[in-house]
Short mmCIF file of C-alpha atoms in Angstrom, two decimals:
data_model
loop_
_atom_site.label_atom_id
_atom_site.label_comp_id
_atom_site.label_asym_id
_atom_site.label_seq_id
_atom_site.Cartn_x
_atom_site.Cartn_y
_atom_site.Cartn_z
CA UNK A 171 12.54 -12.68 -27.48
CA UNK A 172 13.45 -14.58 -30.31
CA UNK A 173 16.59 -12.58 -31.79
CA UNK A 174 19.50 -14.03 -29.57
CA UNK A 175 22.04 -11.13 -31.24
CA UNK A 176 19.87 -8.17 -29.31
CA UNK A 177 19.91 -9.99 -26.02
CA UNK A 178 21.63 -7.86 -23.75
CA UNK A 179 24.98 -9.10 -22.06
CA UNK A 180 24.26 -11.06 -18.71
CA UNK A 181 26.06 -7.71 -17.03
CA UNK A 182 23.16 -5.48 -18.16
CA UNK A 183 20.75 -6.96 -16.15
CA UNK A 184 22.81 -7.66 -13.10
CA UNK A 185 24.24 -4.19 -13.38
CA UNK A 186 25.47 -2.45 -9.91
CA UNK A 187 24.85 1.16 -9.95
CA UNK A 188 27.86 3.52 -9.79
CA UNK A 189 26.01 5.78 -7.44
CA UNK A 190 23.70 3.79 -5.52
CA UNK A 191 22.73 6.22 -3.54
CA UNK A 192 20.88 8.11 -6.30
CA UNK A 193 19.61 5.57 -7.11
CA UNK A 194 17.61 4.95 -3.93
CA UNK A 195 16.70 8.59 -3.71
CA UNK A 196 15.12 7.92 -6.74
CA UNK A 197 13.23 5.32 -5.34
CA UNK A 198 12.37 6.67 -2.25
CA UNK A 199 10.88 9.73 -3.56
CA UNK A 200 8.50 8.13 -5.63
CA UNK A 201 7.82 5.95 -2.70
CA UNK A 202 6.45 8.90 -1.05
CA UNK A 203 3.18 8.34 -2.60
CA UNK A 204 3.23 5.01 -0.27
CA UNK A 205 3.70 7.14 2.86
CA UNK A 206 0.94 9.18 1.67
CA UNK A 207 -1.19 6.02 1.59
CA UNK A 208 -0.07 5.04 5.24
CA UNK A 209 -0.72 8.25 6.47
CA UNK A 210 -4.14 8.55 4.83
CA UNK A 211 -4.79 4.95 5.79
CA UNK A 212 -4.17 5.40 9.37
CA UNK A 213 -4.78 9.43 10.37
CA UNK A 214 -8.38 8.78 10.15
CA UNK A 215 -7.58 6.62 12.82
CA UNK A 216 -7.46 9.50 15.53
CA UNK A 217 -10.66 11.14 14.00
CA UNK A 218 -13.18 8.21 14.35
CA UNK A 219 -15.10 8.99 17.50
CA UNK A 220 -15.07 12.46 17.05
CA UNK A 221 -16.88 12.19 13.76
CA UNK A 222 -19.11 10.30 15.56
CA UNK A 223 -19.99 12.48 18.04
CA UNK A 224 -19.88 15.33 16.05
CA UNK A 225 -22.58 14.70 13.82
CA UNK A 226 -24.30 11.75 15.70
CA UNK A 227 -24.28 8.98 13.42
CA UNK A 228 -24.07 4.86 14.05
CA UNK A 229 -21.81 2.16 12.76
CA UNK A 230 -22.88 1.71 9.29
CA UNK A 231 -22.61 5.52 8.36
CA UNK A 232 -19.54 5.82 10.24
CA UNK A 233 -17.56 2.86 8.27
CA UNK A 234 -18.77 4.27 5.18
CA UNK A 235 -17.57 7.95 5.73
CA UNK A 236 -14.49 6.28 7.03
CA UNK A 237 -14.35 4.02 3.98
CA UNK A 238 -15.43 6.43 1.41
CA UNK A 239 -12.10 7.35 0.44
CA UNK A 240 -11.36 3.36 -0.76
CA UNK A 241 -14.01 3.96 -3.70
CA UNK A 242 -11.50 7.05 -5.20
CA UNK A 243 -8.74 4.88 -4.66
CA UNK A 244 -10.39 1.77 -6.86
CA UNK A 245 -11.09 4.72 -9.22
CA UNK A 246 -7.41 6.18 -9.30
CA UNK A 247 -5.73 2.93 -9.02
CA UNK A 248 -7.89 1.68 -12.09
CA UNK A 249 -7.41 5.01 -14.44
CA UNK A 250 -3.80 5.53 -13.37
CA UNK A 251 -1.67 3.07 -15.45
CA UNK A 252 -3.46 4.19 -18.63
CA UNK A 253 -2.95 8.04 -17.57
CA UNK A 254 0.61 7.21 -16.55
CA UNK A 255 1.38 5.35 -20.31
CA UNK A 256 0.05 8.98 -21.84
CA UNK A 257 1.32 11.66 -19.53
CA UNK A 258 4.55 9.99 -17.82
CA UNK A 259 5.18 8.39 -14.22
CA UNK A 260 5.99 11.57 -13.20
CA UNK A 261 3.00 13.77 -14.05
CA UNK A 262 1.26 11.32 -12.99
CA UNK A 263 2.82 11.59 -9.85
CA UNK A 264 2.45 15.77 -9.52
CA UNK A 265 -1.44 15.10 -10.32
CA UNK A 266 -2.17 12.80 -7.42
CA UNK A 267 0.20 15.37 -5.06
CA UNK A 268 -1.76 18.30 -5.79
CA UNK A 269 -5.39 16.47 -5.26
CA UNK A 270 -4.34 15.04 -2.30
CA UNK A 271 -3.25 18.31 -1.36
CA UNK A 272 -6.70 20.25 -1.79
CA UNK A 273 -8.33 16.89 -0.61
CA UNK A 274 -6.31 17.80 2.85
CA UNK A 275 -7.48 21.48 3.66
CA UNK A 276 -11.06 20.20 2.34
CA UNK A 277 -11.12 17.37 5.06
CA UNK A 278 -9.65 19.32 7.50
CA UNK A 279 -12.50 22.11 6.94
CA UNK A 280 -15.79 20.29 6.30
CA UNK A 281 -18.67 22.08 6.85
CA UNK A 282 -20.95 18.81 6.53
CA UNK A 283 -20.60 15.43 6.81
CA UNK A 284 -20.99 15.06 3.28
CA UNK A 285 -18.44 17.36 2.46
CA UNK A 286 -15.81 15.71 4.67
CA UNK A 287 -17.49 12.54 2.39
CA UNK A 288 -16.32 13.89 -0.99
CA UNK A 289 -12.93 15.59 0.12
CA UNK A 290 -11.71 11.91 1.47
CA UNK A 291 -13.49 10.72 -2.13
CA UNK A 292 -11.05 12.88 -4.04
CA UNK A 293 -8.07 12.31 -1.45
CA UNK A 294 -8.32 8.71 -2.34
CA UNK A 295 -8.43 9.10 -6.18
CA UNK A 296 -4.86 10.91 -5.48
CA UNK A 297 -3.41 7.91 -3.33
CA UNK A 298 -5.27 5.16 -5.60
CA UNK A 299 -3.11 7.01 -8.58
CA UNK A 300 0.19 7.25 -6.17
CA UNK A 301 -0.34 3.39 -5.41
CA UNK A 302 0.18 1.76 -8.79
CA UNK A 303 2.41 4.90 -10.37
CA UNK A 304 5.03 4.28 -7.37
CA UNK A 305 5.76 1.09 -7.77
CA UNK A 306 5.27 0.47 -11.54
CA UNK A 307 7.80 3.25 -11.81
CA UNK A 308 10.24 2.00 -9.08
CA UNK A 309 10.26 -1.62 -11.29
CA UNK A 310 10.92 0.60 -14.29
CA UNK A 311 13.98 2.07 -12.85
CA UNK A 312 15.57 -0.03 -10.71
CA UNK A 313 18.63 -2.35 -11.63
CA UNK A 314 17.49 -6.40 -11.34
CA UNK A 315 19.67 -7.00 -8.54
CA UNK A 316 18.22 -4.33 -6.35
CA UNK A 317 14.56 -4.51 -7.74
CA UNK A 318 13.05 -6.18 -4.76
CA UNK A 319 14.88 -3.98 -2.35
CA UNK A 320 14.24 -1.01 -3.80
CA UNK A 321 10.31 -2.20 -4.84
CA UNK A 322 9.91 -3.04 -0.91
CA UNK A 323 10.70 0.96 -0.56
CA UNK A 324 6.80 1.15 -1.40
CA UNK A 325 5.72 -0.95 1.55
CA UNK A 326 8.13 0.68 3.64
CA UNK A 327 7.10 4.38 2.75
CA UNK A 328 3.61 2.95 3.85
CA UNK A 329 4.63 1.68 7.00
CA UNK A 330 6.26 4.83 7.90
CA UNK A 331 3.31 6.80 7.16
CA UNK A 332 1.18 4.85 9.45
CA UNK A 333 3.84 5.33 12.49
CA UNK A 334 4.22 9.23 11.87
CA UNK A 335 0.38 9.86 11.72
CA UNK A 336 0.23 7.94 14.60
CA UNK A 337 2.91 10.01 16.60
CA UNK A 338 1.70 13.02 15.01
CA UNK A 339 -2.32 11.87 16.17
CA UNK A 340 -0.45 11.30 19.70
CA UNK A 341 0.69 14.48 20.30
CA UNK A 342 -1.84 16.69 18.97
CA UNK A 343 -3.93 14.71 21.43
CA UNK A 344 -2.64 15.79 24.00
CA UNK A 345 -2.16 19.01 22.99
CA UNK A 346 -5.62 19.21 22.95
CA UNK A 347 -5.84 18.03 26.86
CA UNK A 348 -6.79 13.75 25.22
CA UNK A 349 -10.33 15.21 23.83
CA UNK A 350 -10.21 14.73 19.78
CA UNK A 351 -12.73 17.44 19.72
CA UNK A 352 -10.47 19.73 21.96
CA UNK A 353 -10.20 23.15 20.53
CA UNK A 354 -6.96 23.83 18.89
CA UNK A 355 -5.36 25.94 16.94
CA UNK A 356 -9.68 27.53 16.47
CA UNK A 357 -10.67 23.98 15.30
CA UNK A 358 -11.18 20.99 16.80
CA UNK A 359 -7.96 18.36 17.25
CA UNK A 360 -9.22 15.87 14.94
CA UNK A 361 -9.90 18.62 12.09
CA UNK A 362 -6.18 19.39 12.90
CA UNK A 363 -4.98 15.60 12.53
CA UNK A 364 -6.68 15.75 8.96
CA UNK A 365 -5.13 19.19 8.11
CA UNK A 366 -1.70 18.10 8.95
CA UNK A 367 -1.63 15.65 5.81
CA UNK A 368 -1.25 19.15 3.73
CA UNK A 369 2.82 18.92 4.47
CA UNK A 370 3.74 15.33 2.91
CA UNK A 371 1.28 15.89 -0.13
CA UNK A 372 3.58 19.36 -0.82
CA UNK A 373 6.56 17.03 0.13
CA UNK A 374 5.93 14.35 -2.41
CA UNK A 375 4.99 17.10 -5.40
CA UNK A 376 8.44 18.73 -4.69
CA UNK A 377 10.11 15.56 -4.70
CA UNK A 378 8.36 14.48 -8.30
CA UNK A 379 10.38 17.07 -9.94
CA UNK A 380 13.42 16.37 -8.48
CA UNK A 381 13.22 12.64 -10.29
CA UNK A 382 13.79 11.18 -14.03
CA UNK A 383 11.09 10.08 -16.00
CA UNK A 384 11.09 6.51 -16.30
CA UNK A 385 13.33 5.00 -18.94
CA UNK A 386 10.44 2.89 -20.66
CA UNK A 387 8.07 5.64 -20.84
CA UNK A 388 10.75 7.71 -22.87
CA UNK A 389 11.20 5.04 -25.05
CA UNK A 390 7.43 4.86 -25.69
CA UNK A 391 7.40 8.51 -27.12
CA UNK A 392 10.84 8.65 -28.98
CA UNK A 393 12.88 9.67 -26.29
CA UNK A 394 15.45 6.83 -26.57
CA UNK A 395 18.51 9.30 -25.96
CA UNK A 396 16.91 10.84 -23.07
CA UNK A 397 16.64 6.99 -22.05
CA UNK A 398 20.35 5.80 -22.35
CA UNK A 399 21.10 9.16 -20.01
CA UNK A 400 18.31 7.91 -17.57
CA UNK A 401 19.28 4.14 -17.31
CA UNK A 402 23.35 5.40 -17.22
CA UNK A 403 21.83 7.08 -13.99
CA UNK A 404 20.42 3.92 -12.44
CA UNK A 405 22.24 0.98 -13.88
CA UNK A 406 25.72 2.45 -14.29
CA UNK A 407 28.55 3.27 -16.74
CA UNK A 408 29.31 -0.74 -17.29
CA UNK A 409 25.99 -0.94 -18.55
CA UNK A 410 25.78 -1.73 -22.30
CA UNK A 411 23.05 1.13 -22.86
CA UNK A 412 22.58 0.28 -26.22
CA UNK A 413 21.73 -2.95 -25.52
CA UNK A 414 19.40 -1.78 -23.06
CA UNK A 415 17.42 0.18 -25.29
CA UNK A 416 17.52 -2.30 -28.07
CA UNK A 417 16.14 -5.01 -24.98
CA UNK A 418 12.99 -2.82 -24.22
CA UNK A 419 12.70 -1.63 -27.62
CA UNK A 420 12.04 -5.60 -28.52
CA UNK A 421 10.26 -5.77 -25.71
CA UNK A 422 8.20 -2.78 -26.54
CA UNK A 423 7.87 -3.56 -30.39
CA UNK A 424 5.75 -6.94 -29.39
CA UNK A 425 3.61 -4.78 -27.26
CA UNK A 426 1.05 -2.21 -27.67
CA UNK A 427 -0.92 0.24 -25.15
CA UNK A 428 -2.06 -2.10 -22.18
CA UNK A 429 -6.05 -2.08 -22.23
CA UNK A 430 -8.62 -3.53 -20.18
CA UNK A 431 -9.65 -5.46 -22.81
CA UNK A 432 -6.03 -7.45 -23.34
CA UNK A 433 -6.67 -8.47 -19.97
CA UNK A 434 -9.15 -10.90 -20.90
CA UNK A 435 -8.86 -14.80 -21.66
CA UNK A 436 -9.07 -17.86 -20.23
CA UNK A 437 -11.77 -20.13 -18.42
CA UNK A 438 -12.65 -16.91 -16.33
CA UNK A 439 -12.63 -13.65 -17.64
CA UNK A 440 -9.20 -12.59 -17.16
CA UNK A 441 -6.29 -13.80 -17.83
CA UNK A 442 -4.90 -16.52 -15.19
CA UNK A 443 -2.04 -14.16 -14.06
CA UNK A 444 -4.28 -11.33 -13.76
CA UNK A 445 -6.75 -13.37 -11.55
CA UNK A 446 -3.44 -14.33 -9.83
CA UNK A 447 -2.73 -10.71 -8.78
CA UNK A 448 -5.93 -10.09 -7.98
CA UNK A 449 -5.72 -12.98 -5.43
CA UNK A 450 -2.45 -11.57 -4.18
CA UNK A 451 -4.48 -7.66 -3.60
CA UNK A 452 -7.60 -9.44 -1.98
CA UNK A 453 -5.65 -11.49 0.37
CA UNK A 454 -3.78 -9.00 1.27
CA UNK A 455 -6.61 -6.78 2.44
CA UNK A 456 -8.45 -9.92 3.40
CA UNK A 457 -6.87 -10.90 6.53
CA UNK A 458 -8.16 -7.66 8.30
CA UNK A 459 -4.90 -5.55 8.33
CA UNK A 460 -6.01 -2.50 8.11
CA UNK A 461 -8.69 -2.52 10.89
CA UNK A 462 -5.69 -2.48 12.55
CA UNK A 463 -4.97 0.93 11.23
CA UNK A 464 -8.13 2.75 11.16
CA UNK A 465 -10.39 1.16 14.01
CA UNK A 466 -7.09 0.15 16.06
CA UNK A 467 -7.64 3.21 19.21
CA UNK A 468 -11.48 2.67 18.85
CA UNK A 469 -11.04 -1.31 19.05
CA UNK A 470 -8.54 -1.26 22.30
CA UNK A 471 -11.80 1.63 23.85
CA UNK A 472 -14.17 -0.78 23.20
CA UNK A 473 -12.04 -3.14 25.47
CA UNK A 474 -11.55 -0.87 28.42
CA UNK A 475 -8.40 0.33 27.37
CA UNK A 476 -8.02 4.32 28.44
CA UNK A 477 -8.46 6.38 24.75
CA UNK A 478 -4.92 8.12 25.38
CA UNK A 479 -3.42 4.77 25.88
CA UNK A 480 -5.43 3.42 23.24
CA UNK A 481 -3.66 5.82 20.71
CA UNK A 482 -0.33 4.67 22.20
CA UNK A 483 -0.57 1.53 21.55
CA UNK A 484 -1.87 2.28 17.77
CA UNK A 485 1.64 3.89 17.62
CA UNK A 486 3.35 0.79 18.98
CA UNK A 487 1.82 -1.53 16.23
CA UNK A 488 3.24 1.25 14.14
CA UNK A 489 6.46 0.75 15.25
CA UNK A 490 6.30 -3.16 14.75
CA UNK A 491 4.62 -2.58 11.32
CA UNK A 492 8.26 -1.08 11.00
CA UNK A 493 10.48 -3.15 12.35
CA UNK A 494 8.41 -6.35 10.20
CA UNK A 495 9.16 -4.42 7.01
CA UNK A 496 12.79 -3.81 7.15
CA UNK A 497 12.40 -7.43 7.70
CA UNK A 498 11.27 -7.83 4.64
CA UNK A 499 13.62 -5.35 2.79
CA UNK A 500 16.42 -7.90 4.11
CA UNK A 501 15.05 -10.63 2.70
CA UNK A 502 13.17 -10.30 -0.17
CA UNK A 503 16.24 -10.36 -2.71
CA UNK A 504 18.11 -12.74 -0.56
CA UNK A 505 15.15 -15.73 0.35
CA UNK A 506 12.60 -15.18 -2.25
CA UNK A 507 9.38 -13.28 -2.32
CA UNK A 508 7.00 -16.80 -2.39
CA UNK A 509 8.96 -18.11 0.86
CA UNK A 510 8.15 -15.05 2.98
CA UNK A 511 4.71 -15.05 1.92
CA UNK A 512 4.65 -18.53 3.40
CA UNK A 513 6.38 -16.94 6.64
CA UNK A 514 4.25 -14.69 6.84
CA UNK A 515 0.55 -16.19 6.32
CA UNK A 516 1.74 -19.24 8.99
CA UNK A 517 2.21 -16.02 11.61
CA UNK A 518 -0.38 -14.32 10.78
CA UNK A 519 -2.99 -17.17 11.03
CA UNK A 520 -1.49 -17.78 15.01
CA UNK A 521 -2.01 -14.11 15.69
CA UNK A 522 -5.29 -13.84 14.68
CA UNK A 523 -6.39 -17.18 16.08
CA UNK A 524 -5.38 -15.65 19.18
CA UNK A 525 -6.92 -12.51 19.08
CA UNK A 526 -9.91 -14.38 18.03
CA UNK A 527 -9.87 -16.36 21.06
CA UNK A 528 -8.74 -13.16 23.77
CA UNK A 529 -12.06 -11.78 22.19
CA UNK A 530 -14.42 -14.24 22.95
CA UNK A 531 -14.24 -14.02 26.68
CA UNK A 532 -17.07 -11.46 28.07
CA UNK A 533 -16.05 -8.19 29.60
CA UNK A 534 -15.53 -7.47 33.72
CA UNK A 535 -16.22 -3.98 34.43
CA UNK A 536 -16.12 -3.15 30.73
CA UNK A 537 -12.55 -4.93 30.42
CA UNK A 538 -11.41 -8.14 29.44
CA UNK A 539 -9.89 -10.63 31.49
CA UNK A 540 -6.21 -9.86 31.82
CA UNK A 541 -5.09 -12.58 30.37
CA UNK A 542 -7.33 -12.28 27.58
CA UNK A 543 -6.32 -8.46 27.67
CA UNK A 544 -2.57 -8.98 27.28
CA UNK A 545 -3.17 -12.17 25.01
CA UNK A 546 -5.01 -9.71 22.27
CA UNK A 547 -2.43 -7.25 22.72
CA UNK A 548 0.30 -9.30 22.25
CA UNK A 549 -1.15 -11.23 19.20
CA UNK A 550 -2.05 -7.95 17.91
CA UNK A 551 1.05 -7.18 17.40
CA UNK A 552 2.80 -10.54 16.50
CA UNK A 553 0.20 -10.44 13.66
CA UNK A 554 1.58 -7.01 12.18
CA UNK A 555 4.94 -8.00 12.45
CA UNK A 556 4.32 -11.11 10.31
CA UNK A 557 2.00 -9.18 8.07
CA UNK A 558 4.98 -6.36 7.83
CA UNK A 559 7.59 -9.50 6.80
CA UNK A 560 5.97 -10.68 4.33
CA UNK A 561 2.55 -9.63 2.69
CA UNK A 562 3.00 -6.06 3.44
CA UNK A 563 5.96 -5.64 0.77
CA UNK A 564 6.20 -9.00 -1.37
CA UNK A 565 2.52 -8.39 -2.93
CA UNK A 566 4.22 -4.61 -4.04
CA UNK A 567 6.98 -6.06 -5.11
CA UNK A 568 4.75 -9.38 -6.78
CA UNK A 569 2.12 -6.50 -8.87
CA UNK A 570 5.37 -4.78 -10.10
CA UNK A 571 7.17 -7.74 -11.68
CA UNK A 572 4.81 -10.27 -12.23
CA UNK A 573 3.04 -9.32 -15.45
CA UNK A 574 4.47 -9.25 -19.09
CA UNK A 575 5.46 -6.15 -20.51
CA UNK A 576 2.69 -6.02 -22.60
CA UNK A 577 0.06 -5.93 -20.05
CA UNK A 578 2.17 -4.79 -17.06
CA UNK A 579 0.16 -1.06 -16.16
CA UNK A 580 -3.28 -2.37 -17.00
CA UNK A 581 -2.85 -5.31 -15.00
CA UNK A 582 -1.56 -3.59 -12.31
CA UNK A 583 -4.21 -1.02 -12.43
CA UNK A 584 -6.89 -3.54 -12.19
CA UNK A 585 -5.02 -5.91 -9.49
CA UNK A 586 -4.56 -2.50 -7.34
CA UNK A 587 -8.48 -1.43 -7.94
CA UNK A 588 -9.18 -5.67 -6.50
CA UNK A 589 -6.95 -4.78 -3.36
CA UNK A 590 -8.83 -0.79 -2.98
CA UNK A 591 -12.13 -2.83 -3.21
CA UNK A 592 -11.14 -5.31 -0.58
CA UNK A 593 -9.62 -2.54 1.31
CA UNK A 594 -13.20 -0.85 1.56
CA UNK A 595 -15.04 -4.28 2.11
CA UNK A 596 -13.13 -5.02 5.22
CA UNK A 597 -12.97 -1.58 6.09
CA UNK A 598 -16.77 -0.82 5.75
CA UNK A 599 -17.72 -3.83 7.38
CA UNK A 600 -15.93 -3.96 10.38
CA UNK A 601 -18.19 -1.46 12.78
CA UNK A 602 -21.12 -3.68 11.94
CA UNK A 603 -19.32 -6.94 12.46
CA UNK A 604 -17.68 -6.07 15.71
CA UNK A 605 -21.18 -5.22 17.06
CA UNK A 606 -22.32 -8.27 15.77
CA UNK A 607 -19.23 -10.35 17.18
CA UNK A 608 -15.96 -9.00 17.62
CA UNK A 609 -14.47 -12.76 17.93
CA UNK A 610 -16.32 -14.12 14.76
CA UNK A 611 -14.88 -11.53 12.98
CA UNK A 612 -11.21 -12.53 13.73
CA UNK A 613 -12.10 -15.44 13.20
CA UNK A 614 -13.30 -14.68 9.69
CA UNK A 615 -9.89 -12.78 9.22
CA UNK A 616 -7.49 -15.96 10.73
CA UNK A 617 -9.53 -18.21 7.97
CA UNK A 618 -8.70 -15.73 5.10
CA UNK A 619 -4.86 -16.22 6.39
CA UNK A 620 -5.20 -19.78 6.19
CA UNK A 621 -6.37 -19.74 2.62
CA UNK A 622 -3.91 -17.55 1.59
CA UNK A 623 -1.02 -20.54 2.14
CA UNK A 624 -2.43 -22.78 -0.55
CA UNK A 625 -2.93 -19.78 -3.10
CA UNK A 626 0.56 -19.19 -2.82
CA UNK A 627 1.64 -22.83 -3.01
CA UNK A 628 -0.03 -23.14 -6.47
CA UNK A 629 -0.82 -20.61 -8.01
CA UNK A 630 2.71 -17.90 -7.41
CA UNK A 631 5.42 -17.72 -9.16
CA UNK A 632 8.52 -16.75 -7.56
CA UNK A 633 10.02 -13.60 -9.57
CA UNK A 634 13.30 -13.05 -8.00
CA UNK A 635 16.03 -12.00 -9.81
CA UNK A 636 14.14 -12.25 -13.49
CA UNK A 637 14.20 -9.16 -15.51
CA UNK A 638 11.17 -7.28 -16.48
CA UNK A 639 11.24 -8.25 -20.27
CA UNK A 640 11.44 -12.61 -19.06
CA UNK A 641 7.90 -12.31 -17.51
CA UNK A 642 5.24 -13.95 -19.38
#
C-alpha cells in the first residue's frame, strides 16, 4: 500500500460490530459446510464392516471405497476458489449443498459397490467446495478483532459434525438391535446412517440464502454500494465504509484473478508461502487424525472391545474433539495461532507415543492387556483433545489469512486439495498398515507430530490481529 491518504483509520480494522450476534450467524451458517465435512468424515464410520460384509471385499478395496470420496474433495477444494471468484461465495455455497444432497440419497441407495463408489465421489466434490468457500468467506467478512474466533467457527462446525453422526450412528444402532446390517426402516441400518446426511445438506442450502455475499466479491463485479451495506452489517456504523472500500479497492487494483499459475516461484515450484500452507494441510492430516474418525469403532473391535461399545466410545472422542476446540476458540485471538500449534503438536506426539506403545503388546483372548487397553484409550483421547486445541482450528484459521490478497483463493484452493490428498493417503492406507502393524503405524503418525514442531518454529508466521490487505 503505498498511498498513506487511503489507509483506513486504525478504528476500521479494529471495528466492534454493533450487532455481533449477526454477525456470528453469519459465520456460523457458512460454517455449516464444516459440519457437513465432519459428518461426512465420520458417518462412514458406522458403515465400515457392513460394507464389508455386504459385498465381501478385503482391506485394500475397503479403504479405497471408504477413501474414494477424498479424491472429489481434492477436486472441489482445487476448482472452488476459482468458481467462487466467478459465481460468488454464496452460489458457491448452494452448489456444493445440493450435490451433497443427491450424493446422500445416492449413498444411502447403492445398488453396487461401485455405485456407492461414485455417489461418495460426488459427495466429496460438494464438501471439497464447502471446505475452502467457508472459510475464505468467513475471513472475508469478519471484523479483525474477531477473525480468528469467528474463522475457528469452521473447525468447530467440523467437530460438531463428527459428534452428531456419531450420536446419530449410536442410536440407529441400536435401533436396529447393534447389527449395522439390521433391517430398518426396509433398508439396512448402515444405508440409513448414510441417508440421514440428506437433512444438514438441505440445512446448509437454506441457510446460504439467508447470508450476504461477501463484501470483496461485490467489489470485484461493481457492486461497491451493495458492499458499504454488507461491511455496515459486519463491522458496524463507526466504521469508516468509505475507507473500507477504498482499502480493498487498493488492495484489489494491485491484484488480478488468482491462477494456478501466480502460484509459482521460487527454488521449488511454488511460491514459499504456498509450500508453507501446504505443510500446514499435510501435517495436519499427517498425524493420523482422522483414522480416528472413520476406522475409530472398527479399531477399538479389532482390540476386543464389544462393537456397541466400540461406537460409544467413537462418540466420546467426539465429545473431546469438542471440548479441545472451544479450547481453541478461547485462545486463538487471545495467545496466538503459532503458540497453540506448539501446544498442540507437544500433546499430540505423547498421545500417540502412547498409543503406539498400548499397541505393541500381543492380544489375550483377542484383548489387550488392561493396562495396555485403558493406556490406548486414554491416549486416544488425550491426542484429540490436543489435536482439537490447536491443529484442528489454527490451520483454518492459518489458510484463511495467511496469503496476500492477490493469491488468497488459489492458494487456498491448492493448500486445501494438499490436505484432501493427505486426507486420502492416511485414510487409504490405514487397513493395510494396521494388518501389517498396528503399533508401527502410530508410530509413523507420533513421528509426523514431532516434525510438525520444527515446521512451525521456522517456517509460520503468526497472523494474529493483521488485516487481510497487510499479508504478503
Amino acid at each position: 500500500m503505498t498511498s498513506t491518504a487511503q489507509v483506513p483509520p486504525p478504528g476500521a480494522r479494529t471495528a466492534h460490530p454493533d450487532h455481533l450476534g449477526h454477525v456470528i450467524f453469519i459465520a456460523a451458517a457458512a460454517a455449516m459446510g464444516g459440519f457437513l465435512f465432519g459428518y461426512d468424515s465420520a458417518v462412514i464410520n458406522g458403515a465400515v464392516e457392513a460394507i464389508r460384509s455386504r459385498y465381501d471385499i478385503g482391506p485394500a478395496a475397503l479403504a479405497q471405497v471408504i477413501a474414494i470420496a477424498l479424491i472429489g474433495c481434492a477436486i472441489g477444494a482445487a476448482t472452488a476458489g476459482r468458481i467462487a471468484d466467478r459465481i460468488g461465495r454464496i452460489r458457491c455455497m448452494q452448489i456444493s449443498a445440493a450435490l451433497f444432497t443427491v450424493s446422500a440419497v445416492g449413498s444411502a441407495l447403492p445398488f453396487a459397490l461401485w455405485d456407492l463408489a461414485f455417489w461418495r465421489i460426488v459427495g466429496g466434490f460438494a464438501i471439497g467446495m464447502a471446505s475452502v468457500i467457508g472459510p475464505a468467506y468467513i475471513a472475508e467478512v469478519s471484523p479483525a478483532a474477531y477473525r480468528g474466533r469467528l474463522g475457528s467457527f469452521q473447525q468447530a462446525a467440523i467437530v460438531v459434525g463428527i459428534a452428531i453422526s456419531q450420536l446419530v450412528n449410536w442410536g440407529i444402532l441400536n435401533a436396529a438391535g447393534g447389527d449395522q446390517r439390521g433391517e430398518l426402516l426396509g433398508v439396512e441400518a448402515w444405508q440409513v446412517m448414510l441417508g440421514v446426511m440428506v437433512i444438514p445438506a438441505a440445512l446448509y442450502g437454506l441457510l446460504s440464502f439467508a447470508i450476504p455475499e461477501s463484501p470483496r466479491f461485490l467489489i470485484s463485479v461493481g457492486k461497491a454500494e451493495r458492499a458499504r451495506e454488507v461491511l455496515k452489517e459486519v463491522e458496524g456504523d463507526k466504521t469508516d465504509l468509505n475507507a473500507r472500500v477504498a482499502e480493498i479497492e487498493l488492495a484489489m487494483k494491485s491484484e488480478h484473478k488468482s491462477s494456478f499459475k501466480d502460484l509459482l516461484g521460487g527454488s521449488f515450484f511454488f511460491k514459499p508461502i504456498v509450500w508453507v500452507g501446504i505443510g500446514l494441510s499435510v501435517f495436519q492430516q499427517f498425524v493420523g487424525i482422522n483414522v480416528a474418525f472413520y476406522y475409530s469403532s472398527t479399531l477399538w473391535q479389532s482390540v476386543g472391545v464389544d462393537p456397541t461399545d466400540s461406537f460409544f466410545y467413537s462418540f466420546t472422542t467426539s465429545i473431546i474433539n469438542i471440548i479441545g476446540t472451544v479450547i481453541a476458540m478461547i485462545f486463538v485471538d487471545r495467545i496466538g495461532r503459532k503458540p497453540l500449534a506448539l501446544i498442540g503438536s507437544v500433546g499430540m506426539v505423547i498421545g500417540l507415543g502412547l498409543e503406539a506403545w498400548a499397541f505393541s503388546f500381543d492380544l489375550v483372548d483377542g484383548k489387550l492387556p488392561a493396562t495396555q487397553g485403558w493406556v490406548a484409550l486414554i491416549a486416544a483421547h488425550v491426542f484429540v483433545l490436543f489435536f482439537a486445541l490447536s491443529w484442528g482450528v489454527v490451520v483454518w484459521v492459518f489458510l484463511g489469512e495467511m496469503f496476500p490478497n492477490r493469491i488468497r483463493a488459489a492458494a487456498l484452493g491448492v493448500a486445501a486439495s494438499a490436505q484432501w490428498i493427505a486426507n486420502w493417503a492416511i485414510t487409504a492406507s490405514f487397513p493395510s498398515l494396521a494388518d501389517w502393524n498396528l503399533s508401527a503405524t502410530y508410530v509413523i503418525y507420533t513421528i509426523f507430530a514431532a516434525l510438525s514442531i520444527p515446521f512451525v518454529l521456522k517456517f509460520v508466521k503468526e497472523t494474529k490481529g493483521k488485516a487481510l490487505e497487510e499479508m504478503g
